[in-house]
CSV table of C-alpha atoms and ligand atoms in Angstrom, one decimal:
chain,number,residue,atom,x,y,z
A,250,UNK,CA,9.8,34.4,-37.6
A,251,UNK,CA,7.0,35.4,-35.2
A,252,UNK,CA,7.7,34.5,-31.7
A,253,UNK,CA,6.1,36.0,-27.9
A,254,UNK,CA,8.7,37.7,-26.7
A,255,UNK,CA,9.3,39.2,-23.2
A,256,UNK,CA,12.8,41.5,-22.2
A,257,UNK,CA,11.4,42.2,-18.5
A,258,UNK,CA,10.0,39.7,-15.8
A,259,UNK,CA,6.6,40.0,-15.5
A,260,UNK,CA,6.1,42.3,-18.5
A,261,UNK,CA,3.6,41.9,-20.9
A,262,UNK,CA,4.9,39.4,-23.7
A,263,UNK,CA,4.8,41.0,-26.7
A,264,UNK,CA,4.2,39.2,-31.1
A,265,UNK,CA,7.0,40.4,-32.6
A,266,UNK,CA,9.1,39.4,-35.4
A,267,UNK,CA,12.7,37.9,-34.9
A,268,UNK,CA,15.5,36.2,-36.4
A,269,UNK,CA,15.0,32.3,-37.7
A,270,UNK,CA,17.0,30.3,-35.3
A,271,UNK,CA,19.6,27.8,-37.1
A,272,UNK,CA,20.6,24.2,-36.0
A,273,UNK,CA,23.6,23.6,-34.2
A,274,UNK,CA,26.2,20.8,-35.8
A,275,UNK,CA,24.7,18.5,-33.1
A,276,UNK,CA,21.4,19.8,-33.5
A,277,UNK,CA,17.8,20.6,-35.5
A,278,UNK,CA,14.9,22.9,-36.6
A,279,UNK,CA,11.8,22.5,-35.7
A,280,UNK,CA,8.6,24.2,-37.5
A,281,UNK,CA,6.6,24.3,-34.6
A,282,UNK,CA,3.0,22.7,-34.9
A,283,UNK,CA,1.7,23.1,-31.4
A,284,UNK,CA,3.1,23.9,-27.9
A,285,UNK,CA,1.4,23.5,-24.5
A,286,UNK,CA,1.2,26.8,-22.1
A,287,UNK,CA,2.1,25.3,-19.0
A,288,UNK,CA,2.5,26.6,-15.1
A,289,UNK,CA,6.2,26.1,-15.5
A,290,UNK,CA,6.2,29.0,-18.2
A,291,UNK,CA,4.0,31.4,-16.4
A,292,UNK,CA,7.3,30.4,-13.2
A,293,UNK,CA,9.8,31.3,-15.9
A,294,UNK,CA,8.1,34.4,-16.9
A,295,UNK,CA,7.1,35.6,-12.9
A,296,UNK,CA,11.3,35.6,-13.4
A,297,UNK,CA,11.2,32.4,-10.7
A,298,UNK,CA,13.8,30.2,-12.9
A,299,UNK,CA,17.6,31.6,-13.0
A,300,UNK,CA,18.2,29.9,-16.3
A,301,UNK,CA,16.8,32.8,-18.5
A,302,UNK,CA,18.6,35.3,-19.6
A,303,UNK,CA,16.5,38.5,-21.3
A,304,UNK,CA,15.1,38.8,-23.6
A,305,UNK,CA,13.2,35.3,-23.8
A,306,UNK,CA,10.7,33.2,-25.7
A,307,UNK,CA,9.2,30.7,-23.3
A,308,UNK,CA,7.5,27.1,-24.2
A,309,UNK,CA,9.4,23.9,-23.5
A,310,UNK,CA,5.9,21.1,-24.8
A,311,UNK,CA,6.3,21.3,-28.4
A,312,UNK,CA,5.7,19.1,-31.4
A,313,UNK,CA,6.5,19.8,-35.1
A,314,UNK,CA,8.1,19.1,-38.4
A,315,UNK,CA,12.3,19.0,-38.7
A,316,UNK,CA,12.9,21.6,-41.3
A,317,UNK,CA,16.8,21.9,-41.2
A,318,UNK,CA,19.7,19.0,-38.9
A,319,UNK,CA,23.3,20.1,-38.3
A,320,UNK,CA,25.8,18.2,-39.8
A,321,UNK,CA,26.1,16.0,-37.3
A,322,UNK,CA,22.8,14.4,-36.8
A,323,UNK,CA,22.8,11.1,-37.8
A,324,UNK,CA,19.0,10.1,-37.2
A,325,UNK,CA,16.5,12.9,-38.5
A,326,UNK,CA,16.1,14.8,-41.6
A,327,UNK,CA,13.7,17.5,-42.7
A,328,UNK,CA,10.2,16.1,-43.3
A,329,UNK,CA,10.6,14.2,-39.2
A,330,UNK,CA,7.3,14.5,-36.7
A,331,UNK,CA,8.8,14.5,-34.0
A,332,UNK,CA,8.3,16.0,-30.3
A,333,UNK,CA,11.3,16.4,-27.4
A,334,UNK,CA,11.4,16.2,-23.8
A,335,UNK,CA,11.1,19.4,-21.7
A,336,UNK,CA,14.9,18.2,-20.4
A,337,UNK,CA,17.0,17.8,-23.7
A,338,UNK,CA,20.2,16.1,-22.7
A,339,UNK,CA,23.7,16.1,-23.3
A,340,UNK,CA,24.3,12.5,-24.6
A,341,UNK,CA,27.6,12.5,-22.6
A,342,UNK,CA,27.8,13.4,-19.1
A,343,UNK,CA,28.1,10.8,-16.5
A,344,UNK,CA,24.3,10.9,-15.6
A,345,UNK,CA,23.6,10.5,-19.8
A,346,UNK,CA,26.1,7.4,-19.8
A,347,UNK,CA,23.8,6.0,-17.0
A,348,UNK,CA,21.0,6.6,-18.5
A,349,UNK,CA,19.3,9.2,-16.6
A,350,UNK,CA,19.2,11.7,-19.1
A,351,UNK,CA,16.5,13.8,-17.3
A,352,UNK,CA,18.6,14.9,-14.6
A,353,UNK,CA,21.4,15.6,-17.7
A,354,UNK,CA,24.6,17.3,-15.9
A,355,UNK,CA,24.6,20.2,-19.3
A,356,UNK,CA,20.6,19.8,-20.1
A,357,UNK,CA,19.3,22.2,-22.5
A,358,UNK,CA,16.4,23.0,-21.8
A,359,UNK,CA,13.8,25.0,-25.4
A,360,UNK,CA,11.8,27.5,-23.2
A,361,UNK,CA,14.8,28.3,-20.3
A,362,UNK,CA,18.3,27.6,-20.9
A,363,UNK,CA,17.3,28.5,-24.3
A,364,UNK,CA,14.5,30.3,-26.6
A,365,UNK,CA,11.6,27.9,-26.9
A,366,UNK,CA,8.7,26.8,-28.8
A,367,UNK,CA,6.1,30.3,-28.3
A,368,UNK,CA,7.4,30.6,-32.1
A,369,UNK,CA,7.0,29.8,-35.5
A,370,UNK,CA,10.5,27.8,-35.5
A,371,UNK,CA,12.6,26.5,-32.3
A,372,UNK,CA,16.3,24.8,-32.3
A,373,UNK,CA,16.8,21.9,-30.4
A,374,UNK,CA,20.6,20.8,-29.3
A,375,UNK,CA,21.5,17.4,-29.4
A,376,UNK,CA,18.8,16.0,-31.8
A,377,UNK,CA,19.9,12.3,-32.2
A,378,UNK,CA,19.4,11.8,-28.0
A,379,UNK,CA,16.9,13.9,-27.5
A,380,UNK,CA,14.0,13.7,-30.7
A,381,UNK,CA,11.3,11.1,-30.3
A,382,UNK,CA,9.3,10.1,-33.3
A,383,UNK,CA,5.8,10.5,-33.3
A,384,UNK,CA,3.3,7.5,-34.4
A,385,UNK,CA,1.7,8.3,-37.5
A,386,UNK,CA,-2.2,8.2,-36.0
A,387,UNK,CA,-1.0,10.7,-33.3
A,388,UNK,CA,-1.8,14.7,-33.7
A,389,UNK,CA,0.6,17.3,-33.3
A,390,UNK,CA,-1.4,18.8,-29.9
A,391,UNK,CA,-1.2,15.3,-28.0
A,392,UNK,CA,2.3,15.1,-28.5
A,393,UNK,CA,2.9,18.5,-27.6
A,394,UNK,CA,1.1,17.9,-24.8
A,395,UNK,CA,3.1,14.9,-23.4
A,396,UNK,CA,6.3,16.2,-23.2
A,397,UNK,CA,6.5,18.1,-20.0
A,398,UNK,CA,3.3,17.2,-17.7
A,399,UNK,CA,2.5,13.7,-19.3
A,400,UNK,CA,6.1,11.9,-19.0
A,401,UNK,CA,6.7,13.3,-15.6
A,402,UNK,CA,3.8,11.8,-14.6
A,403,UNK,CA,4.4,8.7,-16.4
A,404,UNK,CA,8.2,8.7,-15.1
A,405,UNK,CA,6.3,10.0,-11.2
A,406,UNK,CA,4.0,7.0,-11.5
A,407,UNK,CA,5.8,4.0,-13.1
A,408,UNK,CA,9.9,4.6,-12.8
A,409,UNK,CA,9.7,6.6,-9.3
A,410,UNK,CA,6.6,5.9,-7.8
A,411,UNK,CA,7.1,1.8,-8.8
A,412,UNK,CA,3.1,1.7,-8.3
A,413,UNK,CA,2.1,-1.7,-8.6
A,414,UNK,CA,-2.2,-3.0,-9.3
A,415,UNK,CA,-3.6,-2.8,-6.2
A,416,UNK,CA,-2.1,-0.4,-4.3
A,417,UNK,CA,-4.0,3.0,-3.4
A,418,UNK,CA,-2.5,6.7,-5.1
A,419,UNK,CA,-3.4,9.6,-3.5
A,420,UNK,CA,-2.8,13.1,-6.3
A,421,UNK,CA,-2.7,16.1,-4.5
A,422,UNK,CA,-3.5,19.0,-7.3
A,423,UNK,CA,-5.8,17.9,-10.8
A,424,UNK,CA,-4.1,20.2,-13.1
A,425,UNK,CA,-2.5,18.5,-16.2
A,426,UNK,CA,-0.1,16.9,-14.3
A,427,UNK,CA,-2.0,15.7,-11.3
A,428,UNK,CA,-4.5,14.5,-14.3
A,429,UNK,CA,-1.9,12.6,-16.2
A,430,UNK,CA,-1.2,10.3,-13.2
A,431,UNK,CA,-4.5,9.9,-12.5
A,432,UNK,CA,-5.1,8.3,-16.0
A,433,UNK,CA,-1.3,6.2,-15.8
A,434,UNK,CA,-1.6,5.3,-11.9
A,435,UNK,CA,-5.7,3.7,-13.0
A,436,UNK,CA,-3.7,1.9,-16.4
A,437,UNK,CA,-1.5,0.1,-13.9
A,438,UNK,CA,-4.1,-1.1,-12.2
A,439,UNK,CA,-4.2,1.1,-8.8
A,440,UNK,CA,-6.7,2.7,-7.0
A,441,UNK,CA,-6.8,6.5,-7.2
A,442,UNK,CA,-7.9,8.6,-4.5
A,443,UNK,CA,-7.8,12.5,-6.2
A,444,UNK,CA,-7.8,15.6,-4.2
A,445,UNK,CA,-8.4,19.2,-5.5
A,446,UNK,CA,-10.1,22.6,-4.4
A,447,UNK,CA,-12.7,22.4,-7.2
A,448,UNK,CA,-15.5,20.1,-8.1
A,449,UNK,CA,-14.9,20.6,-11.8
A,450,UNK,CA,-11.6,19.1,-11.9
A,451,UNK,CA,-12.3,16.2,-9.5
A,452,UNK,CA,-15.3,15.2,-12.2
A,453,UNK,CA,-12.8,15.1,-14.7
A,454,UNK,CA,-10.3,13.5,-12.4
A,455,UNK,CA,-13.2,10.6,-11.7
A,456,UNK,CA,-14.0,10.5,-15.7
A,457,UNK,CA,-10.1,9.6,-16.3
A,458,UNK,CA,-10.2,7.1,-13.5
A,459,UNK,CA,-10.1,8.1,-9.8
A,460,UNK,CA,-12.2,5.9,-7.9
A,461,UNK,CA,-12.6,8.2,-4.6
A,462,UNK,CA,-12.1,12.2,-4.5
A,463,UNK,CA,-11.7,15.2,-1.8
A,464,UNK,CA,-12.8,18.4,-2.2
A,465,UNK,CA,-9.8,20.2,-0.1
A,466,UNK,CA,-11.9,23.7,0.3
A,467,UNK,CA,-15.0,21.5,2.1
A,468,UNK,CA,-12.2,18.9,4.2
A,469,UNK,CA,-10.3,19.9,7.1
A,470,UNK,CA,-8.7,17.3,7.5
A,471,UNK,CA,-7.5,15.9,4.2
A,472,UNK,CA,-4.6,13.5,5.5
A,473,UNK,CA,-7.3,11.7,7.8
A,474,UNK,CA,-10.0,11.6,4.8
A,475,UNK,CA,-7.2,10.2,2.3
A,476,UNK,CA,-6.1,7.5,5.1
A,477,UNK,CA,-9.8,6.5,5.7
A,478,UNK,CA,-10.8,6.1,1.8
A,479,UNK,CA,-7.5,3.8,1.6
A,480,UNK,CA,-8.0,1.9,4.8
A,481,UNK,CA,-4.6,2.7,6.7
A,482,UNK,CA,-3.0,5.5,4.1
A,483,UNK,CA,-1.7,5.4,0.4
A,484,UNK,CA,1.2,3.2,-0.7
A,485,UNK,CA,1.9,5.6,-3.3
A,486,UNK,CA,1.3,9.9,-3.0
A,487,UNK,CA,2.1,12.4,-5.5
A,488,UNK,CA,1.6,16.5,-4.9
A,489,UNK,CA,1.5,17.2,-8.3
A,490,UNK,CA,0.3,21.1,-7.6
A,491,UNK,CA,3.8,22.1,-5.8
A,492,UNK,CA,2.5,23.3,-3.1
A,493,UNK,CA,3.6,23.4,0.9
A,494,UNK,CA,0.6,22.2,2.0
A,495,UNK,CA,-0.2,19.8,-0.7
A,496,UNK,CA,3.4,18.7,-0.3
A,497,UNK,CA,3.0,18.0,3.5
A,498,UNK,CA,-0.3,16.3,2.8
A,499,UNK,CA,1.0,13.9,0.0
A,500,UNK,CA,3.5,12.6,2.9
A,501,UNK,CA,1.6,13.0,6.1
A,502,UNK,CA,-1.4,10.6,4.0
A,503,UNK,CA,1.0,7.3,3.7
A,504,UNK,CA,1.0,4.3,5.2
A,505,UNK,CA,4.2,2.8,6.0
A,506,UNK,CA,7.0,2.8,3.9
A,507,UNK,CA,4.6,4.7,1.9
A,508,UNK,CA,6.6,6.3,-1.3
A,509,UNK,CA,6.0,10.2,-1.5
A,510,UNK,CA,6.9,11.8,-5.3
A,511,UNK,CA,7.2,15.2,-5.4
A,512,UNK,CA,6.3,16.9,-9.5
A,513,UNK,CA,4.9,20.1,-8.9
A,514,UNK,CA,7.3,22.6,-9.0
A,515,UNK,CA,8.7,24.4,-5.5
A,516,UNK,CA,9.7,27.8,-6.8
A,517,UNK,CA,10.5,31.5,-5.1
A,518,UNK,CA,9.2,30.8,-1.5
A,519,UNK,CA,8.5,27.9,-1.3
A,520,UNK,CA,11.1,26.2,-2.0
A,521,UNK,CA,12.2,24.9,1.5
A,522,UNK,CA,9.1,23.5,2.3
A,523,UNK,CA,8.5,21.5,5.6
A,524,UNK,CA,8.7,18.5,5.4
A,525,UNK,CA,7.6,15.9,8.4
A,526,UNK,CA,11.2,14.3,9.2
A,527,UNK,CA,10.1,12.5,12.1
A,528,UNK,CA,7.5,10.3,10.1
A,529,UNK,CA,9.4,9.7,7.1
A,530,UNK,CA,12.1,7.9,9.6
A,531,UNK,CA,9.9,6.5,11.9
A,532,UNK,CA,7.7,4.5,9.0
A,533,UNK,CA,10.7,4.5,6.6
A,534,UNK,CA,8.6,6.3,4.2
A,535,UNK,CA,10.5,7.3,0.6
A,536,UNK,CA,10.7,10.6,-0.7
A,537,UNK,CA,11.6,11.4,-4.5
A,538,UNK,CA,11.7,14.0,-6.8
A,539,UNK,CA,10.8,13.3,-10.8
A,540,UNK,CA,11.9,15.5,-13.4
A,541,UNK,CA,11.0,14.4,-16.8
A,542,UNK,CA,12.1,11.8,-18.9
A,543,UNK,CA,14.5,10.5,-21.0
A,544,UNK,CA,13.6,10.4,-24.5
A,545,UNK,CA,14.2,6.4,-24.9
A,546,UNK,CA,11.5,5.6,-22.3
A,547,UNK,CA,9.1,7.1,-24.6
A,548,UNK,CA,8.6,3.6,-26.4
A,549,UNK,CA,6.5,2.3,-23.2
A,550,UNK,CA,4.3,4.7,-23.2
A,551,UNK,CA,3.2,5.6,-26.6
A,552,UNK,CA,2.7,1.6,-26.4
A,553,UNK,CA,0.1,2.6,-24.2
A,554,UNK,CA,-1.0,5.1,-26.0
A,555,UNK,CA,-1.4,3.2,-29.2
A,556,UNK,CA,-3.4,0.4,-27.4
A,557,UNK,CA,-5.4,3.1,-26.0
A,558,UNK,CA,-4.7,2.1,-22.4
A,559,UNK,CA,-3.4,5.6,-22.1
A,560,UNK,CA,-5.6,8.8,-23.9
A,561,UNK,CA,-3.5,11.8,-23.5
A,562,UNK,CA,-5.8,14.0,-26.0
A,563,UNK,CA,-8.4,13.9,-23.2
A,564,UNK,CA,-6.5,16.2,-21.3
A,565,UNK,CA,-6.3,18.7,-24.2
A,566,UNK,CA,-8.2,21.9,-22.8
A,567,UNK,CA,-8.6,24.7,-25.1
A,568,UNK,CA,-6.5,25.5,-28.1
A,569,UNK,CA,-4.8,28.6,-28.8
A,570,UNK,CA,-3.5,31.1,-31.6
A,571,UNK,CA,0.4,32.4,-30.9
A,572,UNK,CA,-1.5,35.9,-30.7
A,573,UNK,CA,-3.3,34.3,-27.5
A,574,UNK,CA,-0.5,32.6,-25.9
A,575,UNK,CA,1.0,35.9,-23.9
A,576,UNK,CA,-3.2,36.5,-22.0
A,577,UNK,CA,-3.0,33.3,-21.7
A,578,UNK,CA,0.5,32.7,-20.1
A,579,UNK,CA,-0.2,35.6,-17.5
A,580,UNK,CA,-3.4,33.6,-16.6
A,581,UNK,CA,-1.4,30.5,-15.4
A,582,UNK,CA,-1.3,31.6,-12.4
A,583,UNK,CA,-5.0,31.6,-11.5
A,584,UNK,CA,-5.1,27.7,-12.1
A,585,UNK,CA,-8.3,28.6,-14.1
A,586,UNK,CA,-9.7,26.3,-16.5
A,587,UNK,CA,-9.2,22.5,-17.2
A,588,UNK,CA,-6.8,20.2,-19.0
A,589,UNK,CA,-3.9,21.2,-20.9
A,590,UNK,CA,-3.7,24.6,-22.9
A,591,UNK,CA,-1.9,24.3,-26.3
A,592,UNK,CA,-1.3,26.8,-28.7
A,593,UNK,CA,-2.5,25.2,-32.3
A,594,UNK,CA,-2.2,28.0,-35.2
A,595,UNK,CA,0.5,30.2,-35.8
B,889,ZN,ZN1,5.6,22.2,-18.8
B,890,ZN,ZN1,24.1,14.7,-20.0
């Protein structure tokens, strides 16, 4: 099969031609009809993520057909849509059993612990927890797109954030993630206060539902602009960019017992950001973490998306060929462009 392979960290990724992968008992092929180029694979490919091993063939937001299932998989057959979350779990561990299968104690994940979706054909492990189905009317490139950026933001939003209508969201960063919870966090019926560097994306951030925005380049002071627009400070902050200010900001901007969820990614430096202690004790605020999600809380939100309270493809950006996918994996890292990238032809 064709696939974008790289064998050295920041290397040029290379087309090349490589062995068709095969499923494990547990597990299935996937014919891959789209896959979103996302920031975490350009982190992955900078060498920031110590789950690859060399040589490697990123992507992790993939949708497609089921061409071959191990001999174990009870639930899909060749001929399945379906798409996966960026965390594939184990089915098993303790976390699993709980049902927390995005924090999965032996997750696999297609695109780091294991070659991924940059390819005509990925395996996934696991296939009967893991696999979602997707609804008929859907395209392959919105459900590529939801599985990394859209559930977290969805899980960020609704399972970790616990945003409830009425309450003001501040989202530090509108990239595809920040973007996501913009559109979810305005569904539930919140008010949405966006904050980016660029006037483009905040437009876009106000089309998909922010009622107030803040150009961070033109602000200095962003925390005391976000507490004005919400009259005291958010109830609910997200820094969806990963970022040490944005990170600070998204905390420093809540009221009390304000809830703070971190998404972006803290990679290679900056991952012991500061964080301000004193406040979070003094105004009891919360601070969590979100990290996908599991694969049965799917149903919710493609309810949403079905009624069209939730419209993922308009955060579809430009599509790509696999021949484009390594320029435009080396250009994540400018934060250039809007919406979600997805590679379409192969
Ligand atoms: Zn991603
Ligand atoms: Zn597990």
């Amino acid at each position: 099969m064709k696939a974008v392979v790289f064998e050295k960290f920041g290397e040029t990724p290379v087309i090349r031609t490589v062995p068709d992968p095969v499923p494990s008992p547990d597990g299935v092929v996937i014919k891959v009809a789209a896959t979103g180029l996302c920031r975490s694979d350009w982190h992955g490919w900078m060498g920031h993520d110590p789950d690859i091993r060399l040589p490697h063939v990123p992507g992790h937001e993939l949708a497609g057909t089921v061409v071959a299932a191990g001999r174990q998989v009870r639930n899909w057959k060749a001929g399945s849509r379906v798409t996966v979350p960026f965390v594939a779990a184990c089915g098993h561990c303790f976390e699993c059993a709980s049902g927390n299968h995005q924090v999965c104690e032996h997750q696999f994940q297609p695109g780091f612990s294991a070659w991924g979706s940059y390819a005509e054909y990925v395996a996934i492990d696991h296939a009967d927890t893991n696999l979602v189905s997707i609804p008929e009317e859907m395209d392959f490139a919105t459900a590529a797109s939801l599985g990394c950026r859209f559930v977290t933001s969805f899980r960020a939003v609704v399972d970790q954030g616990r945003v409830t209508p009425g309450e003001w969201v501040a989202v530090h960063g509108c990239g595809g993630v920040g973007l996501s919870a913009i559109m979810i966090a305005n569904a539930m019926g919140a008010n949405v206060v966006a904050i980016d560097l660029t006037n483009e994306k905040l437009e876009l951030a106000k089309k998909l539902g922010a009622v107030a925005t803040i150009n961070a380049a033109e602000t200095p002071n962003v925390v005391k602009a976000v507490k004005q627009i919400t009259n005291g400070g958010a109830h609910m902050s997200m820094d969806a960019l990963g970022h040490p200010t944005t990170s600070y900001n998204s905390i420093s901007n809540l009221r009390r017992r304000g809830r703070h969820v971190q998404v972006g990614l803290m990679l290679g430096d900056h991952a012991k950001a500061a964080i301000p202690m004193a406040k979070v004790i003094a105004h009891e605020l919360e601070i969590r973490g979100s990290h996908g999600m599991q694969a049965f809380r799917y149903g919710a939100m493609m309810e949403m998306i079905k009624t069209g309270k939730l419209r993922p493809d308009l955060l579809i950006g430009k599509t790509y060929s696999l021949d484009e996918a390594p320029a435009a994996l080396m250009a994540m890292g400018n934060f250039e462009g809007t919406g979600i990238g997805v590679v379409t032809r192969f």
